[in-house]
Coordinates of C-alpha atoms in Angstrom, one line a residue:
X23 CA -83.3 5.1 97.8
X24 CA -81.5 8.4 96.8
X25 CA -80.8 17.9 92.8
X26 CA -76.5 23.1 90.4
X27 CA -77.2 26.0 88.4
X28 CA -74.6 23.4 86.8
X29 CA -77.3 21.5 85.8
X30 CA -79.5 24.0 83.4
X31 CA -82.1 25.3 85.8
X32 CA -81.7 22.0 88.2
X33 CA -82.7 24.2 92.0
X34 CA -79.6 23.7 95.0
X35 CA -81.9 21.3 96.6
X36 CA -85.2 19.9 96.9
X37 CA -85.6 19.4 100.3
X38 CA -88.4 21.2 102.6
X39 CA -86.3 22.8 104.5
X40 CA -83.1 22.7 106.6
X41 CA -82.1 19.3 107.8
X42 CA -80.8 19.4 112.0
X43 CA -78.3 17.6 111.3
X44 CA -77.9 17.4 115.7
X45 CA -75.6 15.3 117.1
X46 CA -73.4 14.5 114.4
X47 CA -70.0 14.8 114.3
X48 CA -68.1 17.1 111.9
X49 CA -68.3 18.1 108.4
X50 CA -66.9 17.1 105.9
X51 CA -65.3 20.7 105.6
X52 CA -64.0 20.5 110.1
X53 CA -62.4 16.6 109.4
X54 CA -60.6 16.0 112.6
X55 CA -57.6 13.6 112.3
X56 CA -57.5 10.2 112.3
X57 CA -56.5 6.5 111.8
X58 CA -56.9 7.1 108.1
X59 CA -55.6 2.8 107.0
X60 CA -58.5 1.7 110.2
X61 CA -62.2 -0.4 109.0
X62 CA -65.2 1.2 109.8
X63 CA -68.2 -1.6 111.0
X64 CA -71.7 -0.7 109.9
X65 CA -74.8 -2.5 110.6
X66 CA -76.3 -3.6 107.1
X67 CA -78.2 -7.0 106.1
X68 CA -77.8 -9.0 103.5
X69 CA -79.0 -7.9 99.9
X70 CA -81.5 -9.3 98.3
X71 CA -80.1 -9.3 94.8
X72 CA -76.8 -9.2 93.2
X73 CA -75.4 -6.2 93.6
X74 CA -75.9 -4.7 89.7
X75 CA -76.4 -1.1 90.1
X76 CA -79.4 -1.0 87.8
X77 CA -81.3 -5.1 90.2
X78 CA -81.1 -3.3 93.4
X79 CA -83.4 -1.4 95.1
X80 CA -83.3 -2.7 98.3
X81 CA -81.2 -0.7 100.8
X82 CA -79.4 -3.1 102.1
X83 CA -77.9 -3.4 98.3
X84 CA -78.0 0.0 98.2
X85 CA -75.9 1.1 100.8
X86 CA -72.8 -1.1 98.9
X87 CA -73.6 -0.3 95.6
X88 CA -74.0 3.5 96.4
X89 CA -70.4 3.0 98.1
X90 CA -69.2 1.3 95.5
X91 CA -70.0 2.8 91.7
X92 CA -70.3 6.2 91.6
X93 CA -73.0 7.9 88.3
X94 CA -73.2 11.8 86.4
X95 CA -74.2 13.6 90.3
X96 CA -74.5 11.9 93.6
X97 CA -76.1 13.8 96.7
X98 CA -74.6 15.5 99.1
X99 CA -75.8 15.6 102.8
X100 CA -78.9 18.2 101.7
X101 CA -79.5 16.1 99.5
X102 CA -78.3 19.2 97.1
X103 CA -77.4 17.0 93.3
X104 CA -73.1 18.1 93.1
X105 CA -71.4 17.2 89.7
X106 CA -69.5 14.0 89.3
X107 CA -68.8 12.2 86.2
X108 CA -70.8 14.7 85.1
X109 CA -69.2 17.4 83.4
X110 CA -73.2 19.1 82.0
X111 CA -76.1 17.8 81.7
X112 CA -78.0 20.2 79.5
X113 CA -80.7 20.5 77.2
X114 CA -83.1 23.3 75.5
X115 CA -86.8 22.0 75.8
X116 CA -86.3 19.8 78.9
X117 CA -86.5 16.4 75.9
X118 CA -83.7 16.3 74.2
X119 CA -80.3 16.3 76.8
X120 CA -76.9 16.4 76.1
X121 CA -74.6 14.9 78.5
X122 CA -70.9 15.4 78.0
X123 CA -68.4 13.7 80.4
X124 CA -65.1 13.9 83.1
X125 CA -61.8 12.6 80.5
X126 CA -60.0 9.8 83.3
X127 CA -62.7 7.6 85.0
X128 CA -62.2 4.3 85.0
X129 CA -63.1 1.2 86.2
X130 CA -60.4 -1.0 88.8
X131 CA -59.7 -3.7 86.1
X132 CA -58.4 -0.3 84.2
X133 CA -61.0 -0.9 81.5
X134 CA -62.3 3.6 80.8
X135 CA -65.9 5.3 81.8
X136 CA -67.2 6.9 78.2
X137 CA -70.1 7.8 77.2
X138 CA -71.4 4.7 75.6
X139 CA -70.9 2.9 79.4
X140 CA -73.9 4.8 80.4
X141 CA -75.7 3.3 77.5
X142 CA -75.3 0.0 77.4
X143 CA -75.7 0.1 81.1
X144 CA -78.7 2.0 80.9
X145 CA -79.9 -0.1 77.6
X146 CA -79.3 -3.3 79.7
X147 CA -81.2 -2.5 82.2
X148 CA -84.2 -1.5 80.6
X149 CA -84.4 -4.2 78.3
X150 CA -87.9 -6.6 78.8
X151 CA -85.4 -9.9 78.9
X152 CA -83.7 -9.1 82.0
X153 CA -86.1 -8.0 84.3
X154 CA -84.0 -5.4 85.9
X155 CA -85.9 -4.5 89.1
X156 CA -85.3 -0.3 88.2
X157 CA -86.3 -0.7 84.9
X158 CA -89.7 1.8 85.5
X159 CA -86.7 4.3 85.9
X160 CA -85.9 4.1 82.2
X161 CA -89.4 4.7 81.1
X162 CA -89.6 8.8 79.9
X163 CA -86.8 7.7 76.9
X164 CA -87.2 7.4 73.8
X165 CA -88.0 3.8 72.5
X166 CA -88.8 2.8 75.9
X167 CA -91.9 1.0 75.1
X168 CA -90.4 -0.6 71.8
X169 CA -87.5 -2.5 74.5
X170 CA -90.0 -4.4 77.1
X171 CA -92.1 -8.1 76.0
X172 CA -95.1 -7.3 74.6
X173 CA -98.1 -8.3 76.4
X174 CA -101.7 -9.1 75.4
X175 CA -104.7 -7.4 76.2
X176 CA -105.1 -8.5 79.9
X177 CA -101.0 -7.6 80.2
X178 CA -99.6 -10.5 79.7
X179 CA -96.9 -11.5 77.9
X180 CA -97.4 -12.8 74.3
X181 CA -93.7 -15.1 74.7
X182 CA -93.4 -12.3 71.7
X183 CA -89.2 -10.3 71.4
X184 CA -88.8 -7.0 72.0
X185 CA -89.7 -5.2 69.3
X186 CA -86.1 -3.7 69.8
X187 CA -82.7 -4.3 72.2
X188 CA -81.7 -1.2 72.9
X189 CA -84.0 2.6 73.6
X190 CA -83.0 5.6 70.4
X191 CA -83.8 8.4 72.5
X192 CA -80.5 7.4 73.6
X193 CA -76.8 8.1 71.3
X194 CA -73.8 7.8 71.9
X195 CA -72.1 11.7 71.0
X196 CA -68.2 10.5 71.7
X197 CA -67.0 8.7 73.9
X198 CA -67.1 12.0 76.7
X199 CA -70.9 12.9 75.2
X200 CA -74.2 11.3 74.9
X201 CA -78.1 12.4 74.3
X202 CA -80.7 11.4 75.5
X203 CA -83.6 12.0 74.2
X204 CA -87.2 11.4 76.5
X205 CA -90.8 11.6 75.6
X206 CA -92.6 14.1 77.2
X207 CA -90.2 17.6 78.3
X208 CA -89.7 16.5 81.5
X209 CA -87.6 19.3 83.9
X210 CA -86.4 17.4 86.7
X211 CA -84.7 14.8 85.1
X212 CA -80.9 15.7 85.9
X213 CA -82.9 15.9 89.5
X214 CA -82.9 11.7 89.0
X215 CA -80.3 10.6 87.6
X216 CA -77.7 10.9 90.8
X217 CA -79.7 6.6 91.1
X218 CA -77.8 3.7 90.7
X219 CA -80.1 2.3 87.6
X220 CA -78.0 5.7 86.1
X221 CA -75.2 4.3 87.0
X222 CA -72.8 3.8 84.1
X223 CA -71.2 -0.4 84.0
X224 CA -68.4 -1.4 82.3
X225 CA -67.9 -3.9 79.0
X226 CA -67.0 -6.4 81.4
X227 CA -70.6 -6.5 82.6
X228 CA -71.8 -8.0 79.6
X229 CA -69.8 -10.8 79.2
X230 CA -71.5 -12.3 82.6
X231 CA -73.3 -10.2 84.7
X232 CA -74.4 -13.3 87.3
X233 CA -71.7 -13.3 87.6
X234 CA -69.9 -9.2 87.8
X235 CA -73.3 -9.3 90.4
X236 CA -70.8 -11.8 93.0
X237 CA -68.1 -9.7 92.3
X238 CA -68.4 -5.7 90.9
X239 CA -66.6 -4.3 88.7
X240 CA -67.1 -0.7 90.6
X241 CA -65.4 3.0 89.6
X242 CA -66.3 4.5 93.1
X243 CA -64.6 6.0 95.8
X244 CA -64.5 1.5 97.2
X245 CA -64.4 -1.3 95.4
X246 CA -65.4 -4.5 96.9
X247 CA -62.8 -7.2 98.2
X248 CA -65.2 -10.0 99.4
X249 CA -69.1 -11.4 99.9
X250 CA -69.2 -13.2 102.6
X251 CA -72.8 -14.4 102.1
X252 CA -75.3 -13.8 105.0
X253 CA -71.7 -12.5 107.4
X254 CA -70.1 -9.4 105.8
X255 CA -69.2 -7.6 102.7
X256 CA -65.7 -5.1 102.6
X257 CA -64.8 -3.1 100.1
X258 CA -62.0 -0.9 100.2
X259 CA -60.6 2.5 99.1
X260 CA -60.2 2.5 95.2
X261 CA -57.1 4.1 94.5
X262 CA -58.6 5.7 91.0
X263 CA -61.6 7.0 91.9
X264 CA -61.4 10.3 90.3
X265 CA -64.0 12.5 92.5
X266 CA -64.2 14.4 95.2
X267 CA -65.1 12.0 97.8
X268 CA -62.5 10.6 98.4
X269 CA -62.3 8.5 101.5
X270 CA -61.1 8.8 105.0
X271 CA -60.5 5.5 106.0
X272 CA -59.3 1.8 105.4
X273 CA -62.6 0.4 104.0
X274 CA -65.8 -0.7 105.4
X275 CA -66.8 -3.4 106.5
X276 CA -71.2 -4.3 106.0
X277 CA -72.1 -6.1 108.7
X278 CA -75.5 -9.1 108.5
X279 CA -77.4 -8.2 111.8
X280 CA -79.8 -10.1 111.8
X281 CA -81.3 -8.7 115.1
X282 CA -81.5 -5.0 116.0
X283 CA -80.7 -5.3 119.5
X284 CA -77.2 -7.1 119.3
X285 CA -76.3 -4.3 115.6
X286 CA -76.8 -1.6 119.2
X287 CA -75.2 -4.0 122.1
X288 CA -73.1 -4.3 120.5
X289 CA -71.7 -0.2 119.5
X290 CA -72.3 0.0 123.6
X291 CA -69.4 -2.5 123.7
X292 CA -67.8 -0.1 120.9
X293 CA -67.7 -3.5 119.2
X294 CA -69.4 -1.6 116.0
X295 CA -68.6 1.9 114.4
X296 CA -71.8 2.1 113.1
X297 CA -75.4 1.7 113.5
X298 CA -78.2 3.0 110.8
X299 CA -81.2 2.2 112.9
X300 CA -81.5 1.8 115.9
X301 CA -83.7 -1.3 118.2
X302 CA -87.2 0.1 119.6
X303 CA -86.3 -1.2 122.6
X304 CA -83.6 1.6 123.1
X305 CA -85.4 4.6 121.9
X306 CA -86.2 6.5 124.5
X307 CA -82.7 6.3 126.1
X308 CA -80.2 5.9 123.1
X309 CA -79.8 9.6 123.1
X310 CA -79.4 9.8 126.7
X311 CA -77.3 5.4 126.3
X312 CA -74.6 7.8 123.0
X313 CA -75.1 11.4 123.9
X314 CA -73.4 13.6 121.2
X315 CA -72.6 10.1 118.6
X316 CA -76.5 9.2 119.0
X317 CA -78.3 11.0 115.5
X318 CA -82.4 11.9 115.9
X319 CA -83.1 13.9 112.7
X320 CA -85.4 14.3 109.8
X321 CA -85.1 11.6 106.5
X322 CA -86.6 10.7 103.6
X323 CA -88.0 8.0 104.6
X324 CA -92.3 6.2 105.0
X325 CA -93.8 3.6 106.2
X326 CA -96.9 1.9 104.7
X327 CA -98.6 -0.9 105.1
X328 CA -99.8 -1.9 100.9
X329 CA -102.3 -3.9 100.1
X330 CA -102.0 -6.5 96.8
X331 CA -104.4 -6.5 94.4
X332 CA -103.9 -10.7 94.0
X333 CA -106.4 -10.8 97.7
X334 CA -109.2 -11.6 97.2
X335 CA -110.0 -9.8 100.2
X336 CA -109.7 -6.1 99.4
X337 CA -110.8 -6.6 95.6
X338 CA -114.2 -4.0 94.8
X339 CA -116.1 -1.9 97.2
X340 CA -115.5 -4.0 100.1
X341 CA -112.4 -4.1 99.6
X342 CA -111.9 -0.5 99.7
X343 CA -114.1 0.0 102.5
X344 CA -111.8 -2.9 104.9
X345 CA -108.7 -0.9 103.8
X346 CA -110.5 3.1 104.8
X347 CA -111.1 0.7 107.6
X348 CA -108.6 -0.8 108.7
X349 CA -106.3 2.6 108.2
X350 CA -109.1 4.2 110.0
X351 CA -108.5 1.5 113.3
X352 CA -104.6 2.4 114.0
X353 CA -103.5 4.6 116.6
X354 CA -101.1 6.3 114.5
X355 CA -99.8 8.7 117.5
X356 CA -100.3 6.0 120.4
X357 CA -98.1 4.0 118.2
X358 CA -95.1 6.8 117.4
X359 CA -95.4 8.2 121.0
X360 CA -95.3 4.5 123.0
X361 CA -93.2 2.8 120.5
X362 CA -91.0 5.4 119.0
X363 CA -90.6 7.9 122.1
X364 CA -92.2 11.0 118.9
X365 CA -88.9 9.5 116.6
X366 CA -92.0 9.0 113.8
X367 CA -94.3 11.5 112.7
X368 CA -98.4 10.6 112.3
X369 CA -98.3 10.1 107.5
X370 CA -100.6 12.6 106.5
X371 CA -100.2 11.9 102.5
X372 CA -97.9 9.2 100.1
X373 CA -95.0 11.1 100.0
X374 CA -92.6 13.3 102.4
X375 CA -91.9 16.3 104.4
X376 CA -88.4 16.5 104.4
X377 CA -89.1 16.3 99.8
X378 CA -90.0 20.5 99.2
X379 CA -93.7 20.2 98.2
X380 CA -95.0 17.7 100.5
X381 CA -98.3 19.1 102.4
X382 CA -101.2 18.0 104.8
X383 CA -103.9 18.5 103.4
X384 CA -104.9 16.6 100.6
X385 CA -108.4 15.5 99.8
X386 CA -109.2 12.3 101.3
X387 CA -106.3 12.3 103.8
X388 CA -108.6 11.9 107.1
X389 CA -108.8 8.7 106.1
X390 CA -105.5 7.9 107.7
X391 CA -107.1 10.1 111.3
X392 CA -107.6 7.5 114.1
X393 CA -111.5 6.3 114.0
X394 CA -112.6 3.3 115.5
X395 CA -116.3 4.0 115.4
X396 CA -116.1 5.3 111.5
X397 CA -113.4 2.1 110.7
X398 CA -116.0 0.0 113.0
X399 CA -118.9 0.5 111.3
X400 CA -116.7 0.9 108.0
X401 CA -116.0 -3.3 107.9
X402 CA -119.8 -3.7 109.7
X403 CA -120.8 -2.5 105.7
X404 CA -118.3 -3.8 104.0
X405 CA -119.6 -7.4 105.3
X406 CA -122.9 -6.6 104.9
X407 CA -121.5 -6.7 101.0
X408 CA -119.6 -9.7 100.9
X409 CA -118.7 -11.3 104.6
X410 CA -115.3 -12.9 105.5
X411 CA -116.9 -14.7 108.9
X412 CA -116.6 -14.3 112.3
X413 CA -113.6 -15.6 112.5
X414 CA -111.3 -14.0 109.6
X415 CA -107.6 -12.9 110.8
X416 CA -106.2 -10.5 109.1
X417 CA -102.3 -10.9 108.4
X418 CA -99.6 -8.0 108.1
X419 CA -96.1 -9.5 106.9
X420 CA -92.5 -7.9 107.5
X421 CA -89.7 -9.6 108.6
X422 CA -88.2 -10.0 111.7
X423 CA -85.2 -9.5 111.6
X424 CA -85.3 -5.3 112.5
X425 CA -88.0 -4.1 115.2
X426 CA -91.2 -4.1 113.2
X427 CA -93.1 -6.6 115.4
X428 CA -93.0 -3.7 118.0
X429 CA -95.2 -1.8 116.0
X430 CA -97.2 -4.6 114.1
X431 CA -99.1 -5.5 117.9
X432 CA -100.1 -3.1 118.5
X433 CA -101.3 -2.1 115.4
X434 CA -103.5 -5.6 115.9
X435 CA -104.5 -4.8 118.6
X436 CA -105.8 -1.4 118.0
X437 CA -107.6 -3.2 114.3
X438 CA -109.4 -5.6 117.0
X439 CA -110.5 -3.5 119.1
X440 CA -111.8 -1.3 116.5
X441 CA -112.8 -3.4 113.3
X442 CA -113.9 -6.8 115.8
X443 CA -111.6 -8.9 113.9
X444 CA -108.6 -11.3 114.9
X445 CA -105.0 -10.2 113.4
X446 CA -101.5 -10.9 113.8
X447 CA -97.9 -10.3 112.5
X448 CA -97.0 -12.5 109.5
X449 CA -93.2 -12.8 110.4
X450 CA -90.1 -13.6 107.4
X451 CA -87.4 -14.0 109.6
X452 CA -84.4 -12.2 107.0
X453 CA -85.9 -9.2 104.5
X454 CA -84.4 -11.1 101.9
X455 CA -86.8 -14.0 102.1
X456 CA -89.6 -10.9 102.5
X457 CA -88.9 -9.2 99.7
X458 CA -88.5 -12.8 97.9
X459 CA -92.1 -13.3 98.1
X460 CA -92.6 -9.9 97.9
X461 CA -92.6 -10.4 94.4
X462 CA -92.9 -14.1 93.9
X463 CA -96.0 -12.8 94.9
X464 CA -96.7 -15.2 98.2
X465 CA -97.9 -12.0 100.4
X466 CA -101.3 -13.3 102.5
X467 CA -102.8 -10.7 103.4
X468 CA -101.1 -7.2 103.5
X469 CA -97.7 -6.1 104.5
X470 CA -95.2 -3.8 105.1
X471 CA -93.6 -1.6 102.8
X472 CA -90.7 1.3 104.0
X473 CA -89.7 3.1 101.5
X474 CA -85.7 5.1 101.1
X475 CA -86.3 7.9 98.8
X476 CA -83.8 6.9 95.8
X477 CA -84.3 11.4 95.0
X478 CA -85.1 13.6 96.0
X479 CA -89.0 14.4 94.9
X480 CA -92.7 14.4 95.4
X481 CA -92.6 12.5 92.1
X482 CA -90.0 9.0 93.6
X483 CA -92.7 8.4 96.5
X484 CA -95.4 7.9 93.6
X485 CA -94.5 7.0 90.9
X486 CA -92.4 3.6 91.6
X487 CA -94.4 2.7 94.4
X488 CA -97.7 3.0 92.7
X489 CA -97.0 3.5 88.9
X490 CA -98.4 0.5 86.5
X491 CA -95.5 -1.9 86.5
X492 CA -92.9 -0.4 88.6
X493 CA -90.3 -2.2 90.5
X494 CA -91.4 -1.2 93.6
X495 CA -95.1 -2.3 93.0
X496 CA -94.9 -4.9 94.5
X497 CA -99.1 -4.4 95.1
X498 CA -100.0 -4.9 91.0
X499 CA -101.7 -1.4 92.1
X500 CA -103.0 0.3 87.9
X501 CA -104.2 3.4 87.7
X502 CA -105.1 4.7 84.3
X503 CA -106.3 8.3 86.2
X504 CA -103.1 7.5 88.5
X505 CA -100.1 7.3 86.0
X506 CA -101.5 10.0 83.9
X507 CA -101.3 12.9 86.4
X508 CA -97.4 11.6 87.0
X509 CA -97.0 12.3 83.2
X510 CA -98.6 15.5 83.2
X511 CA -96.8 16.1 87.2
X512 CA -92.9 15.7 85.5
X513 CA -93.8 17.4 82.8
X514 CA -94.4 20.5 83.7
X515 CA -93.0 23.5 83.4
X516 CA -92.3 24.8 87.8
X517 CA -91.5 22.7 89.8
X518 CA -94.2 24.6 91.9
X519 CA -97.1 23.2 88.6
X520 CA -95.6 19.7 89.3
X521 CA -96.7 20.1 93.6
X522 CA -99.9 20.9 92.3
X523 CA -100.3 17.9 90.0
X524 CA -98.5 15.3 92.5
X525 CA -101.5 16.8 95.3
X526 CA -103.9 15.8 92.5
X527 CA -102.3 12.3 91.1
X528 CA -102.9 11.2 95.9
X529 CA -106.0 12.7 95.6
X530 CA -106.5 8.7 93.5
X531 CA -104.3 7.3 95.5
X532 CA -106.8 7.7 98.5
X533 CA -109.2 7.0 96.7
X534 CA -108.0 3.5 95.6
X535 CA -105.6 2.5 98.8
X536 CA -103.4 0.8 97.7
X537 CA -101.2 2.1 100.4
X538 CA -101.7 2.8 103.1
X539 CA -99.4 5.0 105.0
X540 CA -98.2 5.4 108.8
X541 CA -95.9 7.8 110.1
X542 CA -92.3 9.5 108.4
X543 CA -89.1 8.0 110.6
X544 CA -86.9 10.2 111.3
X545 CA -82.3 8.8 111.6
X546 CA -82.6 7.3 114.3
X547 CA -78.5 5.8 114.3
X548 CA -75.7 6.2 115.9
X549 CA -72.0 5.5 116.1
X550 CA -69.1 4.9 118.5
X551 CA -66.0 6.2 120.3
X552 CA -63.5 5.1 117.6
X553 CA -64.8 7.3 115.0
X554 CA -65.5 10.8 113.9
X555 CA -66.8 12.9 111.5
X556 CA -69.8 10.7 111.1
X557 CA -72.8 12.5 108.9
X558 CA -76.2 11.3 107.3
X559 CA -78.1 12.5 104.8
X560 CA -80.7 13.4 104.0
X561 CA -82.1 9.5 103.0
X562 CA -81.0 8.3 106.3
X563 CA -77.6 7.2 104.9
X564 CA -73.5 7.2 106.2
X565 CA -71.7 9.2 104.4
X566 CA -69.0 7.0 105.3
X567 CA -66.1 7.8 102.8
X568 CA -65.4 10.3 105.5
X569 CA -65.6 8.9 108.1
X570 CA -62.4 8.1 110.6
X571 CA -61.2 5.9 113.1
X572 CA -60.4 8.2 116.4
X573 CA -56.3 8.0 117.8

């Protein structure tokens, strides 16, 4: 969603420990020979939005965008930041950052990648009327507030235009240099710059963003050749790519499956090269089925049930008691063992163990422990305050084109038993329809919220989801106290100080329960006999440029 000395003090990695890259093919330094002209096929789905970097905030579109665009830096297989277009990212005070880019980079239309390409792209993404999904990520930059649509005291748009069209904190110095001035010191700012929000855009984008989103002009390892909606996206190697991630294959075809069992069966038949998510039905057997082609490793991915603030049943004091009751009514350990065969780990916080700073002893986290008796008591207390009635049904919404019913059904079973209410899976046929319902505030109960890290930092599991007005805050949660803690943590002088502040921010989340953490993911994936050099990264994405077809 996805930290060198050359990035001015940013550590070589922000991961909690070495990932166990089990059952993977050869690494980059030990690739076997293969067919460099063959196209690799990957299980995927239909992106929700046009393929514009600052407007793409879901996994299907994100995987494509990260392969056709290049940014200042990228994250390697272990989550360490590597310079790509950036020659240097420097600051004396962590407020004003001077970014110098390498000369010689071009977009696929032949135009140069310049400092202006970054500044213009970030300004477009931040400008309120453009309503880009990743607008929140530009918030630390000076002048961000002035490019937002003014709102009244209730937070409603006034209909007035923003005070400015561009952020004052961005300044082009030359074709290869620009400066970024932040509102406050933020030492981890360079770590974020590998995320799609910070990718550059060519001049042609601004002429017709809608058309561009269907056929992007990019600058990454691959270039898009065809988007057959709801069927496949095809990319081919970009011959003018100037970086280190040079494709070792003839391209990638992202196939839009609507059923993960079908994708897995195609993999077993060697009719599909890479499955990015093994279905729950195969968890007990996939490692035996695939042997050393099975992948089962920790990933910076967390699953929660989010609670929309606009659903009246969960508002006020009674609503908070219901949130706590539902959390304590879910048998996380039982579900992760029986449904996922141990490939998920019950959550004990809002972040993820792969990320440095993770802790399993946040005050308030006891609400994540399975306690049906206490859950029932809390629900009864809520009923005394604000009765919902004996015929109340709790709905948990998710997309049906993945295997989420496999855990929602048993979760509903333990909720029924503990709370004495009905509970049902509110199914949306495909992922993009589910996301549209979330965006349009149409969910009638709770909804599943999976989070794949954009960059390897604790803050990425907090601000983009629960910060006021954040692009993935589809619950409309807002807490001045929580926002202040995020700001304080971002300004911390050391990673250790930031970690303690982010823990305090999580205490606030446990008090309010805008989301109910469920479990941490392992990457459970696999590949066919037809490919070599397959690795999955810290964030669960396959490293596609190095994959080769077997000879």
